[in-house]
Structures are given as structure tokens and as C-alpha cells.
XYZ file of C-alpha atoms in Angstrom:
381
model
C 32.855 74.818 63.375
C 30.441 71.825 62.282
C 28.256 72.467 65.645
C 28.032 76.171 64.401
C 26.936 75.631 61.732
C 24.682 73.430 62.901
C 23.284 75.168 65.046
C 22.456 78.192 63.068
C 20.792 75.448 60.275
C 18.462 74.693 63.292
C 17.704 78.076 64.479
C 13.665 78.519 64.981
C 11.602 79.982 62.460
C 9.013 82.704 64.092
C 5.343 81.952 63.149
C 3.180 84.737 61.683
C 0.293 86.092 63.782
C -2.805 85.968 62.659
C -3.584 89.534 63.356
C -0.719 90.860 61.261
C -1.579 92.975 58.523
C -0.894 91.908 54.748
C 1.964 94.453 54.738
C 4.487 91.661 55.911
C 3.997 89.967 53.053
C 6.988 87.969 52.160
C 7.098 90.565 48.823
C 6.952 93.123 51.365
C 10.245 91.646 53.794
C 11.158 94.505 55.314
C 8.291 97.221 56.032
C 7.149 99.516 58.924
C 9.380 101.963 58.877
C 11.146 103.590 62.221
C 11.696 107.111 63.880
C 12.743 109.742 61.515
C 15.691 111.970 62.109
C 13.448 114.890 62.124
C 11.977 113.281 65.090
C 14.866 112.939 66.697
C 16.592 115.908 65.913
C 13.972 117.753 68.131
C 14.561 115.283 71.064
C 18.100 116.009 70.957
C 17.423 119.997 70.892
C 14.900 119.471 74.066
C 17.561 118.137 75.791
C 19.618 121.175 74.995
C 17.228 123.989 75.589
C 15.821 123.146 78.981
C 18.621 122.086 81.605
C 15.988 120.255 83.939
C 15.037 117.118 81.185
C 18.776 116.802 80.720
C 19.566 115.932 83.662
C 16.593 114.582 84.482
C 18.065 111.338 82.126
C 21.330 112.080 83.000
C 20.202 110.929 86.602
C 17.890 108.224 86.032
C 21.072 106.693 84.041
C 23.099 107.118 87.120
C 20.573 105.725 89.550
C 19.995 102.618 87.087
C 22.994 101.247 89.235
C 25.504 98.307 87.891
C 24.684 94.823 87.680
C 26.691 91.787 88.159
C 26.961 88.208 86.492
C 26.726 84.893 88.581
C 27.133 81.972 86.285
C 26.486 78.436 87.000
C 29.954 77.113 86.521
C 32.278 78.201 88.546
C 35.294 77.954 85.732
C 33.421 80.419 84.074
C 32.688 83.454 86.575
C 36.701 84.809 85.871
C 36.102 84.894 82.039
C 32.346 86.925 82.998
C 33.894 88.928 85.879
C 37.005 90.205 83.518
C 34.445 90.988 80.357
C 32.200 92.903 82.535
C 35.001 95.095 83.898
C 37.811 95.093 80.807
C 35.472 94.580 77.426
C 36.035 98.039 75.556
C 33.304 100.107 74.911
C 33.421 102.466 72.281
C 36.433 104.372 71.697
C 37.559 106.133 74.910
C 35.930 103.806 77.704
C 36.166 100.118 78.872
C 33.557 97.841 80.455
C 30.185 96.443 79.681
C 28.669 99.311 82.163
C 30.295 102.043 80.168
C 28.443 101.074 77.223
C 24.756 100.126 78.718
C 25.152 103.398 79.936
C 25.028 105.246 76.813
C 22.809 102.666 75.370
C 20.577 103.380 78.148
C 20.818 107.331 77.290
C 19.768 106.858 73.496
C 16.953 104.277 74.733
C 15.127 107.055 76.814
C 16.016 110.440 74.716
C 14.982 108.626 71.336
C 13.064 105.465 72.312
C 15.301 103.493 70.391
C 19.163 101.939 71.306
C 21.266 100.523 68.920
C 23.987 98.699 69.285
C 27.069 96.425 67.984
C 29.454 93.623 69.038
C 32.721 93.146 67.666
C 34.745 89.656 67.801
C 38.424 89.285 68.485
C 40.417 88.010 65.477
C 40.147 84.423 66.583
C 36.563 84.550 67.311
C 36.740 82.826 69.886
C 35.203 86.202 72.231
C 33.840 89.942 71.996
C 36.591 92.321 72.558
C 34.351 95.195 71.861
C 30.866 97.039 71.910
C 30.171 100.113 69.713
C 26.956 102.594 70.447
C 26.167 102.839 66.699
C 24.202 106.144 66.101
C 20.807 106.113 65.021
C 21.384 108.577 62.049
C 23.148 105.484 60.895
C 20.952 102.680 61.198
C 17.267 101.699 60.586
C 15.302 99.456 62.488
C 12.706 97.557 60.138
C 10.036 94.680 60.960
C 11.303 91.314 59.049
C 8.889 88.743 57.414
C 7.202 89.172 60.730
C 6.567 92.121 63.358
C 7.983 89.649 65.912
C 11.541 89.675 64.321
C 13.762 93.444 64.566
C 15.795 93.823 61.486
C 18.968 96.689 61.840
C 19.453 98.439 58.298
C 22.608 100.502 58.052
C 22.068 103.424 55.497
C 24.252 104.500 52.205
C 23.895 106.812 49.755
C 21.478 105.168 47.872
C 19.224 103.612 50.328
C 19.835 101.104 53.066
C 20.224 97.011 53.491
C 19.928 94.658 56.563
C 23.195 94.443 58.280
C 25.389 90.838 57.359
C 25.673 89.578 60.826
C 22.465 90.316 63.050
C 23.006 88.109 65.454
C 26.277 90.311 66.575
C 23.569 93.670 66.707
C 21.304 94.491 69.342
C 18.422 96.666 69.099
C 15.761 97.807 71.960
C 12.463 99.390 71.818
C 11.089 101.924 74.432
C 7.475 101.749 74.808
C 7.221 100.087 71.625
C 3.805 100.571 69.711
C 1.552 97.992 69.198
C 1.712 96.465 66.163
C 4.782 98.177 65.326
C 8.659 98.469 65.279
C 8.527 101.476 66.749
C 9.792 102.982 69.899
C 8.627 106.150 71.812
C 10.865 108.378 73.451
C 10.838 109.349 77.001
C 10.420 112.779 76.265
C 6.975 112.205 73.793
C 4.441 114.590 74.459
C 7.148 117.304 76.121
C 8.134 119.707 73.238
C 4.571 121.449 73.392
C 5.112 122.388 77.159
C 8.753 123.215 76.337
C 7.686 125.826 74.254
C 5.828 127.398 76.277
C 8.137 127.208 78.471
C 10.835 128.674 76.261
C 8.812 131.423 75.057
C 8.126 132.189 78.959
C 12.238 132.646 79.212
C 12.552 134.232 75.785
C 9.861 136.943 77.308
C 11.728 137.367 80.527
C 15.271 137.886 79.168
C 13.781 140.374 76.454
C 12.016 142.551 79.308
C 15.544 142.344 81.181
C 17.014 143.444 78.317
C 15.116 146.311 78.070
C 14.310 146.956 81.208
C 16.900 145.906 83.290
C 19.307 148.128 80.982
C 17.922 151.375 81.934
C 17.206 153.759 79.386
C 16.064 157.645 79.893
C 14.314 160.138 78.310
C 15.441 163.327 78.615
C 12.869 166.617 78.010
C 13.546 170.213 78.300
C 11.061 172.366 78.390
C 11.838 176.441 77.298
C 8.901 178.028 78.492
C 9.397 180.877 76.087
C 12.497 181.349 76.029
C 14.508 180.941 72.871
C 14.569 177.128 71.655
C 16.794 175.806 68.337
C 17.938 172.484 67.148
C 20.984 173.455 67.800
C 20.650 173.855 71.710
C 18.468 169.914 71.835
C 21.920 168.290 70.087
C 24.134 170.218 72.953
C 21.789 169.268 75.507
C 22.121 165.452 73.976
C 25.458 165.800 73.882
C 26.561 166.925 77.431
C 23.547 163.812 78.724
C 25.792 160.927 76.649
C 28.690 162.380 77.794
C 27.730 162.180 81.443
C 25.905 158.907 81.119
C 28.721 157.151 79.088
C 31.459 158.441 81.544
C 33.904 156.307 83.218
C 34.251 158.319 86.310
C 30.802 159.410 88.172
C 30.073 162.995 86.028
C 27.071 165.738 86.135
C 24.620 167.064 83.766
C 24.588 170.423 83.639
C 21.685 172.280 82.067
C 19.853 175.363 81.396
C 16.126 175.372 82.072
C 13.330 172.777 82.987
C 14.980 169.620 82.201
C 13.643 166.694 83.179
C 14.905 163.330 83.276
C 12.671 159.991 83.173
C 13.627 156.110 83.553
C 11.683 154.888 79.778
C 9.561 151.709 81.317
C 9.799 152.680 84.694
C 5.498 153.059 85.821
C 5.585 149.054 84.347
C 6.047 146.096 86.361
C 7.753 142.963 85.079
C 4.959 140.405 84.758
C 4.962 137.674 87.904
C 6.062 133.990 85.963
C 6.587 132.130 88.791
C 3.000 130.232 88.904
C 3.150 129.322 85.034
C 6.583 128.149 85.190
C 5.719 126.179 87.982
C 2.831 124.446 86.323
C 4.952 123.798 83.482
C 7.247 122.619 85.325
C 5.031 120.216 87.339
C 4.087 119.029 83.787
C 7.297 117.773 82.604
C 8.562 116.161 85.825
C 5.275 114.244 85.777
C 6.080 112.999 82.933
C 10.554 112.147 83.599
C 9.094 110.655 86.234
C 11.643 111.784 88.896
C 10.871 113.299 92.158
C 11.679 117.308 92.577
C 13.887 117.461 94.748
C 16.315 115.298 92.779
C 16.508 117.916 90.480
C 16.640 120.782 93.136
C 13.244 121.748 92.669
C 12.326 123.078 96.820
C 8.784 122.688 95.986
C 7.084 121.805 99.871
C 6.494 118.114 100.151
C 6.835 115.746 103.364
C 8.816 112.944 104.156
C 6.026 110.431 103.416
C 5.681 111.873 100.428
C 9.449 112.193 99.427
C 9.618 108.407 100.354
C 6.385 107.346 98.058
C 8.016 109.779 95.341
C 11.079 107.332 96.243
C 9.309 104.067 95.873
C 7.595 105.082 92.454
C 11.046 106.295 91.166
C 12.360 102.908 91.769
C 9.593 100.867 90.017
C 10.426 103.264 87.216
C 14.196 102.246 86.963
C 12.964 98.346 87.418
C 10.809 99.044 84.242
C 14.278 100.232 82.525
C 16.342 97.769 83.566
C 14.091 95.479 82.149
C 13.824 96.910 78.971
C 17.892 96.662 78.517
C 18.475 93.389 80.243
C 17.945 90.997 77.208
C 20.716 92.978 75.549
C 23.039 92.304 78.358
C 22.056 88.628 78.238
C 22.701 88.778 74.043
C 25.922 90.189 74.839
C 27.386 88.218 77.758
C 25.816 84.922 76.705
C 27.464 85.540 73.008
C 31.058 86.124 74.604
C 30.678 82.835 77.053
C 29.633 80.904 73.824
C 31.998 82.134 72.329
C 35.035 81.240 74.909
C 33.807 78.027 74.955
C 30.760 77.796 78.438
C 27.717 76.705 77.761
C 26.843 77.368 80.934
C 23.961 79.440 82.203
C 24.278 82.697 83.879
C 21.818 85.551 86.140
C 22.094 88.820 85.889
C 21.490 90.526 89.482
C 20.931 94.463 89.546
C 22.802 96.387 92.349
C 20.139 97.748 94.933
C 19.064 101.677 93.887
C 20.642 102.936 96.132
C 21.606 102.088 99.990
C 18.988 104.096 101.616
C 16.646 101.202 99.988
C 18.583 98.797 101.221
C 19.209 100.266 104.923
C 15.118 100.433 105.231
C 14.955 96.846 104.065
C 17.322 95.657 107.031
C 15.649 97.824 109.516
C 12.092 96.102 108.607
C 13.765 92.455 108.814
C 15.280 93.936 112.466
C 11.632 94.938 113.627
C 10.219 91.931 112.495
C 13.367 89.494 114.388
C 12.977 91.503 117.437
C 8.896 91.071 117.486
C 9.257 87.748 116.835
C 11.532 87.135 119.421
C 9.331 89.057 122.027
C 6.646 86.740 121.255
C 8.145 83.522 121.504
C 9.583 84.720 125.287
C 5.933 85.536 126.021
C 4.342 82.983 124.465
C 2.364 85.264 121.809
C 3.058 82.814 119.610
C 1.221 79.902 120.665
C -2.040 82.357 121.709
C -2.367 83.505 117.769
C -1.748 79.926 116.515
C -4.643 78.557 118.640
């Protein structure tokens, strides 16, 4: 207890930059204000509208991979190993991966992740981790852009939460100068409009178009012609047309019978939805045919459109690895190690790590072929 509380008497005070505005003034403590929901609300309705961004983050969350903990002393791997793999997360799953998962998801739809770790009764360990929502929360600058401050909101405004060393917050892309993070999806809801307009058209034409409607015209040619005969004529066509069973129209006279749109062709969208389409996986970030998108590449391109994919997961792991640090390191203080630990990412995937044993092959097999030849002497002199 005493070297708690020492400790937390001795915690470092951030400096102030010199470059930061008079707005974190220390009348001012808490100031530049986040996302709004607004904001997010339209992220979150993105996702729902067009399939292809969903699970565009749906499967750059899968293909971050796990991760495992390595810690110095070897006493202290069991207590890691079992909080990795039994630490509830949330209310329906268990393990650390369950929740970086969906802290992972909020960090890329909204550009911010917040999150919450909940001690045992003894404190003496975290026996939980709960994705708080970002309706719920507010992430503020302190007494210094440097330092993240997590206000939860009530009815009458909001306050810094008690404990912030047990809350975790991450920024995606964060602005200069600011305490705010951008979403993945930033710059996206203009081309998803026109997007969604371009499928709004289409399934309106279908609807008229691909339910055929006709037009039906008689023509008397002198003879004898009444209101009354047009409704009998309109009659006997419904009749026929709405019949269960295949049924004729009879009629008297020049009757003639016309599809209604049929001279019009349905307008070619292919080549704008492609360009659109191009847009927004530019901008996810993930290679076409990941999302089943046959567009005609080759395989040195599908491997470049590999390698780029995987220095964009890197870039995410790295953005949520000092909140896996926070939380393991606080639950191995917390048991009683003081020892250090690494965290060590799982390989993308295998075909990564297959290429990387063929190259390490080649280069055994050259190097052997030079030594029996003595290749290797020639290039050293």
C-alpha cells in the first residue's frame, strides 16, 4: 500500500509546449473538444448502407492476427499466458483478443477507441475489460494536449472519470494539435452517395421497368364507341392479366397492346460504379480481390497489393499496442511482477511467412553452392 502510494505521489508531471495555444490554460483544464455523435452517427450508417466498407473493417480486424506475451521472468509467463486467454471481455466473450478486437473495430469506424479495466475485489489483478461506447464518454485535452482525459457524460454535462489510470483511450490519425481522431472512413460519405443514389436509380427503373406494365388502345374506326365498352374492354384485360391460370383477351376491333417503357434502355452503370468503387477501396486500403471484387490484376500486382496491405495492419497494430501494454503491464503489477514483458504480433498470415522461408532456402542453397566452388573467396578478393 505505502509503495502505491508512493508511487503515484511521484508520478511525472508533463511539461507544456511552447507551441500550445493559450486555450490550455490552467482556467481552461479541460478544452478541445472530441468527435460529435452526429459525426459518428453517419459513420455507423456508412457501414450499414454499403456492404463492401463493412467488411472491408470487418477483414482488416481479422487479418490484424493475435499477439502473444513473452515476459522476462519466467514465474510470470503462466499468470500472462492465463490473462491473455481467460480475462473476460465484455459481457458474452473472454480473452484479451476478444476485446482488442472490438476496440480495434471502434478505432477504425470512428477514429476513436475507448476502453475500461475492471479490478477483482482484492485488487490484486484485472478480471475484466469493458468496450465503453463512445456515446458515453468524451475524450478532452488536460492541462496539456500531451495528456488524454476520458469524460463520462450525465444529464447535466460531463466530468473526468475517478480512476484514469484504469481507462484507455486511442487516437486514429490524430490531428495535430488536437485530441482528435479521424476515422477510417473520412472523406467516404460523398462517394457513398453517389454511390447510393446510383442503386436508388437502378432499383427504381427495376421497379418500373422490370414490373411490366401495358397500355392497352382500341381503336373503332367508326364504328360505335361508349365509355361503357373502354371499362369492359379494361375489365376482361385485368382479368386476363391478373389470372392465376394462363387466360386470353378476347376483343372486338383494333386493339392493340404495348409494353409502357419498352423503346428505353436501362442506362449502362457499370463504369461509374466501378470508379466509385475504385475510390473507396483506395481509400480501406485493402486489395479487391479480398473483397471479391474480379477486377483483372496480375500476380505481381496481387502480391505488391499484399505487401502494402500488410504495412497497413503494422500501422494498426501500432496504434493499439500501448493499450495492450497499459493493460497487461497493469494486471502483472498488479499480481505482484515487476517484470518486463514484449508483445510479439502473429505473422499476417502464413503465405507471408512461407515466402519468407523460401527466400532464407534460396539464399542457404546459393551460399552453399559458392563455398563448394569457391565463389566465395573470388568476390571477397
Amino acid at each position: 500500500m505505502f509503495g502505491r502510494k508512493k508511487q503515484a505521489e511521484s508520478k511525472a508531471v508533463l511539461p507544456v509546449a511552447q507551441t500550445v495555444p493559450a486555450r490550455y490554460s490552467s482556467a481552461l483544464p479541460f478544452g478541445c473538444r472530441g468527435q460529435s455523435r452526429a459525426e459518428r452517427e453517419l459513420y455507423s450508417a456508412l457501414r450499414e448502407s454499403v456492404p463492401i466498407i463493412d467488411a472491408a473493417i470487418g477483414k482488416i480486424v481479422r487479418l490484424m492476427g493475435g499477439f502473444r506475451i513473452i515476459t522476462e521472468q519466467r514465474s510470470a509467463q503462466p499468470i500472462a499466458d492465463a490473462f491473455v486467454r481467460e480475462v473476460r471481455a465484455n459481457g458474452s466473450s473472454s480473452g484479451l483478443g476478444a476485446f482488442v478486437n472490438a476496440y480495434i473495430d471502434d478505432l477504425l469506424t470512428y477514429g476513436e477507441a475507448v476502453g475500461e479495466m475492471l479490478l477483482n475485489e482484492n485488487q490484486t489483478g484485472v478480471c475484466a475489460l469493458y468496450n465503453a461506447s463512445l456515446n458515453d464518454v468524451t475524450i478532452r485535452a488536460g492541462s496539456s494536449p500531451l495528456e488524454l482525459v476520458v469524460c463520462t457524460r450525465f444529464a447535466g454535462g460531463e466530468k473526468p472519470a475517478p480512476n484514469q489510470n484504469l481507462v484507455l483511450a486511442s487516437l486514429l490519425f490524430q490531428e495535430n494539435g488536437t485530441v482528435r481522431g479521424r476515422s477510417l472512413l473520412s472523406g467516404l460519405p460523398f462517394i457513398s452517395s453517389i454511390l447510393l443514389k446510383i442503386f436508388n436509380s437502378i432499383k427504381n427503373n427495376w421497379e418500373r421497368a422490370g414490373d411490366v406494365r401495358f397500355a392497352v388502345t382500341y381503336d373503332p374506326k367508326g364504328a360505335p364507341f361508349s365509355e361503357e365498352s373502354a371499362r369492359q374492354i379494361a375489365d376482361e384485360w385485368k382479368k386476363a392479366i391478373r389470372s392465376d391460370t394462363v387466360c386470353d383477351f378476347v376483343s372486338v376491333g383494333d386493339v392493340s397492346v404495348k409494353v409502357i417503357g419498352a423503346e428505353s434502355e436501362m442506362p449502362d452503370c457499370s463504369v461509374p460504379v466501378k470508379v466509385i468503387l475504385e475510390q473507396v477501396v483506395a481509400k480501406l486500403g485493402i486489395p479487391p480481390f479480398l473483397l471479391g471484387i474480379s477486377w483483372s490484376s496480375t500476380e505481381r500486382m496481387s502480391a505488391q497489393q499484399a505487401d502494402i496491405l500488410t504495412s497497413e495492419l503494422e500501422y494498426y497494430r501500432s496504434a493499439v499496442t500501448p493499450a495492450i501494454r497499459k493493460i497487461v503491464g497493469t494486471h502483472l503489477r498488479l499480481s505482484g511482477c515487476s517484470c518486463d514483458f514484449r508483445l510479439i504480433w502473429d505473422d499476417v498470415n502464413l503465405q507471408d511467412a512461407v515466402e519468407l522461408s523460401q527466400a532464407r532456402l534460396n539464399n542457404a542453397r546459393a551460399a552453399q553452392i559458392e563455398k563448394e566452388y569457391g565463389l566465395e573467396e573470388y568476390e571477397n578478393a
